[in-house]
């Protein structure tokens, strides 16, 4: 189930297994002779690749979480150790054996989102609001600024749900969230506490 890629010293692909084809969406024929850059996602800075290159050029294995782009444009995540292969003293190839951790990564991002954001409105929730408020207070103290907190309650909101249903109530909450967020702009934070 691991993805196996063998490249020559310059990064030209010489071998991929079936798992690489399944995850990347490229066929073996499309990959042979191409550079590994074919999967580059643009999600890594140059530091990531220079660190990888320096480590491998020194003859040492490199391991990291790599973000690549499949043929269909979707991102995939590999926990990827890359090992230099030697013929005598000379490095001739690099062998990569990656584990596809896309599902785990997406699940972790979803859990992180649900921990910090209100699902209905997409606004920061109580947990993220408390953190942002604490940061704002610290920044205000350091800069000798003032900070304000405004709590807004929607009077008789229960009547909206009772009279028109929860779907209509949800629409009202989303509309209020959009309006408040537009009014505040980048100058503050709007959060849904309740």
Short mmCIF file of C-alpha atoms in Angstrom, two decimals, residues 39-147:
data_model
loop_
_atom_site.label_atom_id
_atom_site.label_comp_id
_atom_site.label_asym_id
_atom_site.label_seq_id
_atom_site.Cartn_x
_atom_site.Cartn_y
_atom_site.Cartn_z
CA UNK A 39 3.47 16.55 -8.33
CA UNK A 40 4.59 19.90 -6.91
CA UNK A 41 1.68 21.55 -5.15
CA UNK A 42 3.07 24.99 -4.39
CA UNK A 43 2.27 24.38 -0.71
CA UNK A 44 5.93 24.10 0.35
CA UNK A 45 8.36 26.96 0.46
CA UNK A 46 11.79 26.69 -1.09
CA UNK A 47 13.20 25.97 2.37
CA UNK A 48 11.48 22.57 2.44
CA UNK A 49 13.02 21.49 -0.87
CA UNK A 50 16.47 22.98 -0.21
CA UNK A 51 16.56 21.22 3.17
CA UNK A 52 15.54 17.97 1.46
CA UNK A 53 18.17 18.42 -1.26
CA UNK A 54 20.94 19.31 1.19
CA UNK A 55 20.15 16.29 3.37
CA UNK A 56 20.00 13.86 0.43
CA UNK A 57 23.13 15.30 -1.21
CA UNK A 58 24.97 14.65 2.04
CA UNK A 59 23.99 11.00 1.65
CA UNK A 60 21.50 11.08 4.52
CA UNK A 61 17.85 10.00 4.44
CA UNK A 62 15.18 12.70 4.56
CA UNK A 63 11.72 12.34 6.03
CA UNK A 64 8.83 14.76 6.11
CA UNK A 65 5.17 15.40 5.42
CA UNK A 66 4.93 16.31 1.75
CA UNK A 67 1.94 17.92 0.05
CA UNK A 68 1.55 17.03 -3.63
CA UNK A 69 -1.00 17.75 -6.34
CA UNK A 70 -2.66 14.88 -8.20
CA UNK A 71 -3.45 14.95 -11.90
CA UNK A 72 -7.05 15.98 -11.13
CA UNK A 73 -5.79 18.99 -9.13
CA UNK A 74 -6.58 17.63 -5.67
CA UNK A 75 -3.94 17.67 -2.97
CA UNK A 76 -2.59 14.51 -1.40
CA UNK A 77 -0.37 14.20 1.66
CA UNK A 78 2.47 11.74 2.03
CA UNK A 79 4.48 10.85 5.09
CA UNK A 80 7.55 10.35 2.95
CA UNK A 81 10.99 9.08 3.77
CA UNK A 82 13.47 9.48 0.88
CA UNK A 83 16.71 7.50 0.95
CA UNK A 84 19.81 7.96 -1.22
CA UNK A 85 20.91 4.79 -3.04
CA UNK A 86 24.64 4.33 -3.57
CA UNK A 87 26.73 2.47 -6.07
CA UNK A 88 30.00 2.34 -4.16
CA UNK A 89 30.61 5.87 -2.89
CA UNK A 90 28.46 7.63 -5.49
CA UNK A 91 24.78 8.38 -5.00
CA UNK A 92 22.98 7.18 -8.12
CA UNK A 93 19.30 7.13 -7.18
CA UNK A 94 16.78 8.22 -4.57
CA UNK A 95 14.14 5.83 -3.26
CA UNK A 96 10.96 7.20 -1.76
CA UNK A 97 8.42 5.11 0.12
CA UNK A 98 5.46 7.24 1.12
CA UNK A 99 2.35 6.53 3.15
CA UNK A 100 -0.78 8.30 1.94
CA UNK A 101 -2.04 10.21 4.99
CA UNK A 102 -4.54 12.40 3.11
CA UNK A 103 -7.55 10.99 4.95
CA UNK A 104 -5.94 11.49 8.35
CA UNK A 105 -4.83 15.03 7.43
CA UNK A 106 -8.31 15.98 6.20
CA UNK A 107 -9.87 14.47 9.33
CA UNK A 108 -7.48 16.41 11.55
CA UNK A 109 -8.30 19.66 9.71
CA UNK A 110 -12.03 18.96 10.07
CA UNK A 111 -11.69 18.29 13.81
CA UNK A 112 -9.63 21.49 14.16
CA UNK A 113 -12.31 23.43 12.28
CA UNK A 114 -15.12 22.00 14.39
CA UNK A 115 -13.16 22.81 17.55
CA UNK A 116 -12.75 26.48 16.62
CA UNK A 117 -15.63 27.45 14.32
CA UNK A 118 -19.41 27.46 14.45
CA UNK A 119 -20.66 24.99 11.84
CA UNK A 120 -23.78 26.97 10.95
CA UNK A 121 -22.25 30.42 10.41
CA UNK A 122 -18.56 29.64 9.86
CA UNK A 123 -17.72 32.25 12.51
CA UNK A 124 -15.25 31.67 15.35
CA UNK A 125 -16.89 29.82 18.23
CA UNK A 126 -16.53 30.36 21.98
CA UNK A 127 -13.16 28.56 22.14
CA UNK A 128 -11.53 30.56 19.34
CA UNK A 129 -13.18 33.79 20.51
CA UNK A 130 -11.67 33.38 24.00
CA UNK A 131 -8.24 32.83 22.46
CA UNK A 132 -8.56 35.79 20.08
CA UNK A 133 -9.84 38.02 22.88
CA UNK A 134 -6.88 37.09 25.08
CA UNK A 135 -4.47 37.86 22.23
CA UNK A 136 -6.26 41.15 21.56
CA UNK A 137 -6.01 42.21 25.20
CA UNK A 138 -2.30 41.42 25.31
CA UNK A 139 -1.69 43.32 22.05
CA UNK A 140 -3.73 46.29 23.30
CA UNK A 141 -1.74 46.45 26.54
CA UNK A 142 1.58 46.28 24.68
CA UNK A 143 0.52 48.99 22.20
CA UNK A 144 -1.41 51.13 24.68
CA UNK A 145 -4.60 50.70 22.63
CA UNK A 146 -8.17 50.32 23.75
CA UNK A 147 -10.14 47.13 23.16
#
